[in-house]
Each structure stands twice: as C-alpha cells, then as structure tokens.
CSV table of C-alpha atoms in Angstrom, one decimal:
chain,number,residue,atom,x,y,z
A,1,UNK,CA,19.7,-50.2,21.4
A,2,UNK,CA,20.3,-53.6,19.8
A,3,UNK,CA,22.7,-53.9,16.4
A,4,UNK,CA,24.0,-55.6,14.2
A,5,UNK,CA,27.6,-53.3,14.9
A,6,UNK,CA,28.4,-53.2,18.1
A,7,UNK,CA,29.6,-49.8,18.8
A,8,UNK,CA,31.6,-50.7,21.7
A,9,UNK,CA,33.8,-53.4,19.3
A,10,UNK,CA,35.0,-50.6,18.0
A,11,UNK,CA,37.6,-50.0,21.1
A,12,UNK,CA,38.3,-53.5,20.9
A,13,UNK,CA,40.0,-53.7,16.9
A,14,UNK,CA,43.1,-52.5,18.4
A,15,UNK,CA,43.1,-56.3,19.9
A,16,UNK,CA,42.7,-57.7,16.9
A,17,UNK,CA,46.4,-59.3,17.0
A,18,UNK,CA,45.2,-61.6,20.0
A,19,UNK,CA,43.6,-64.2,17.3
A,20,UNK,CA,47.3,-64.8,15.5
A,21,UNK,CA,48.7,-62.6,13.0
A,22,UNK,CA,50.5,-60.4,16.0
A,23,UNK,CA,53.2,-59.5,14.0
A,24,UNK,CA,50.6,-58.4,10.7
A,25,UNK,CA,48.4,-56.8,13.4
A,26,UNK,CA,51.8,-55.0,14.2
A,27,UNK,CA,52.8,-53.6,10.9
A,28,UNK,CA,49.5,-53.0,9.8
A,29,UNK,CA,48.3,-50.6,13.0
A,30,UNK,CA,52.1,-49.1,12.2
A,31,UNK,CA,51.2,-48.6,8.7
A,32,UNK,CA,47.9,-46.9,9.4
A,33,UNK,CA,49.5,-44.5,12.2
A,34,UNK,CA,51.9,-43.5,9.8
A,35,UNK,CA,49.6,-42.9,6.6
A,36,UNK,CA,47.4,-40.5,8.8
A,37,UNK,CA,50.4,-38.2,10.1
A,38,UNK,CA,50.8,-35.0,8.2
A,39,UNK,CA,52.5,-35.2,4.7
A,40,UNK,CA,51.5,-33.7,1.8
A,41,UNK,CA,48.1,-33.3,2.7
A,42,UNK,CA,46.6,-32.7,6.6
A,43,UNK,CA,46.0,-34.8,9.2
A,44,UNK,CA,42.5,-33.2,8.9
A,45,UNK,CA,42.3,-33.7,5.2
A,46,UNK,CA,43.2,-37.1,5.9
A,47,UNK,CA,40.7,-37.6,8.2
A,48,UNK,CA,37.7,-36.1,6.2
A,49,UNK,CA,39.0,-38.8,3.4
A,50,UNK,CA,38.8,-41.4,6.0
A,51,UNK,CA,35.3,-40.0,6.7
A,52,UNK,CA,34.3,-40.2,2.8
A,53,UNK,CA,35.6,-43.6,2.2
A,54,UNK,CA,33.7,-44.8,5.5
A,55,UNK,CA,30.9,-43.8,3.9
A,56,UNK,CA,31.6,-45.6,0.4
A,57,UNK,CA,32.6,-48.4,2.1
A,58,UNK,CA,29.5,-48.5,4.8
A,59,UNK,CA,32.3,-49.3,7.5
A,60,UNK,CA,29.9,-47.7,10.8
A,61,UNK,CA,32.6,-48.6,13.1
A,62,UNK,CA,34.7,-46.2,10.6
A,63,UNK,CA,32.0,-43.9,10.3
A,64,UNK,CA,31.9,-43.0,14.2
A,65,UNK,CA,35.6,-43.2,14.1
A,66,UNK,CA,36.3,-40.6,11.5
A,67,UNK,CA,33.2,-38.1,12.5
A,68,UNK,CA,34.7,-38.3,15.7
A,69,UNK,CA,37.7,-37.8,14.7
A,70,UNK,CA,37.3,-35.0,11.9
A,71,UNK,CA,35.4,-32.9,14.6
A,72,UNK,CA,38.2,-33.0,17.1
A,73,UNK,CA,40.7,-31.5,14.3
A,74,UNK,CA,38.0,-28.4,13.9
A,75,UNK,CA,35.9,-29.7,10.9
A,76,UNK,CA,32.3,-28.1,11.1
A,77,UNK,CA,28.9,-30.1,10.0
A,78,UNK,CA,29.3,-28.5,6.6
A,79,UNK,CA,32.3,-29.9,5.8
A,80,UNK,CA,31.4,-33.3,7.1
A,81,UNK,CA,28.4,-33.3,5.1
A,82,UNK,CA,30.0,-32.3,2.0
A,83,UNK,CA,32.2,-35.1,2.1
A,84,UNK,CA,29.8,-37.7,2.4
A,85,UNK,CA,27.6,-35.6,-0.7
A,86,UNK,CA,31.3,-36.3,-2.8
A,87,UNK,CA,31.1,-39.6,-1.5
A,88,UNK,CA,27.2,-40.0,-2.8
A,89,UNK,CA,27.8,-38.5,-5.7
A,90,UNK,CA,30.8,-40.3,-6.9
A,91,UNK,CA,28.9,-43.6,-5.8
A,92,UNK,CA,26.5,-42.3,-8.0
A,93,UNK,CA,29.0,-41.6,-11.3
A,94,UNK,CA,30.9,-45.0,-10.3
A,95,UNK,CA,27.0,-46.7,-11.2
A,96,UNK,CA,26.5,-44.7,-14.0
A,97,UNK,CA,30.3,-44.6,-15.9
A,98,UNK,CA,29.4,-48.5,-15.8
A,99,UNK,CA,26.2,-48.4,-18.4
A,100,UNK,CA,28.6,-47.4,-20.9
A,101,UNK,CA,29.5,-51.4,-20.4
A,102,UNK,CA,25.8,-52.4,-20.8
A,103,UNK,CA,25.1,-50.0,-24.1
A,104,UNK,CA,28.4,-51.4,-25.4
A,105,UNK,CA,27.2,-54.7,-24.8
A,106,UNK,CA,23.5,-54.1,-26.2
A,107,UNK,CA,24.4,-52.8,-29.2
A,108,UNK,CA,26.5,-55.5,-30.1
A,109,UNK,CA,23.7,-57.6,-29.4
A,110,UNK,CA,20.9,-55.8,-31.2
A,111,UNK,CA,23.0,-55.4,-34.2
C-alpha cells in the first residue's frame, strides 16, 4: 500500500542524529528512555498516555508505536480504545472551552 507515512521510517528515527545534531539526537533519545521508565506512574500508564497524545497529535508513526507498545505491556482493546475516546473527547472540550473567546468577543461587538 502507498502513503504518505512510510511505516518502515518508523525504524529508522532512531538514525535521526546522522543529519547533525548527534549530540541533541543523544540527549533527546536519553531523555525519552528515561521519561517512559517507571516513576510515579507505570510504564504501561505511560504508554497508554503516549498512545492518547499520538492520537491528539495525529503522529501515525506514534500511533503504531504506542498500540504496539501498550499491547505488549498487557493493555486490552478496551483500554486502548478508551484512551483515544479521552483523547476525542478532550479534542472536543479544547474546541469548545474556545467559544467562550468568540461570545466574549461578539458581545463586545454587538453592544
């Protein structure tokens, strides 16, 4: 299948220090190793985060990353799902929260 998103590029972003920036490549793959270890929350709650803010973000090469990933630390379809429905639905509150901008500003207006 032809796209847009390559899904084998995906493998490749671990290269991505090759082009310059070695030393930011570096610290920024070191960086995002240690944010996903466990802390305060899961490496599996972690991961379904990951898997929301694919989502919000429309990152595909994320997307397969973190389905993949959440289902090899257990998470069922359910849960998967139900991230991405908190993702929609915040997406959806995010547009929303924002008319309170446009009423402000057309009140003024029609005053």
């Amino acid at each position: 299948m032809n796209t847009y998103y390559n899904p084998e590029d995906l493998a490749k972003f671990g290269k991505i220090g090759e082009f310059g920036g070695k030393d930011l490549a570096a610290k920024f793959f070191n960086y995002y190793g240690e944010t996903f270890k466990d802390g305060a929350l899961s490496e599996r709650e972690k991961s379904l985060i990951a898997l929301a803010v694919a989502h919000a973000l429309k990152c595909p090469y994320c997307i397969d990353a973190y389905t993949a990933d959440t289902i090899s630390k257990g998470c069922s379809e359910d849960e998967l799902m139900e991230a991405v429905h908190v993702t929609a639905a915040l997406a959806a509150g995010v547009t929303l929260v924002h008319s309170v901008q446009m009423i402000n500003k057309a009140k003024e207006l029609m005053m």
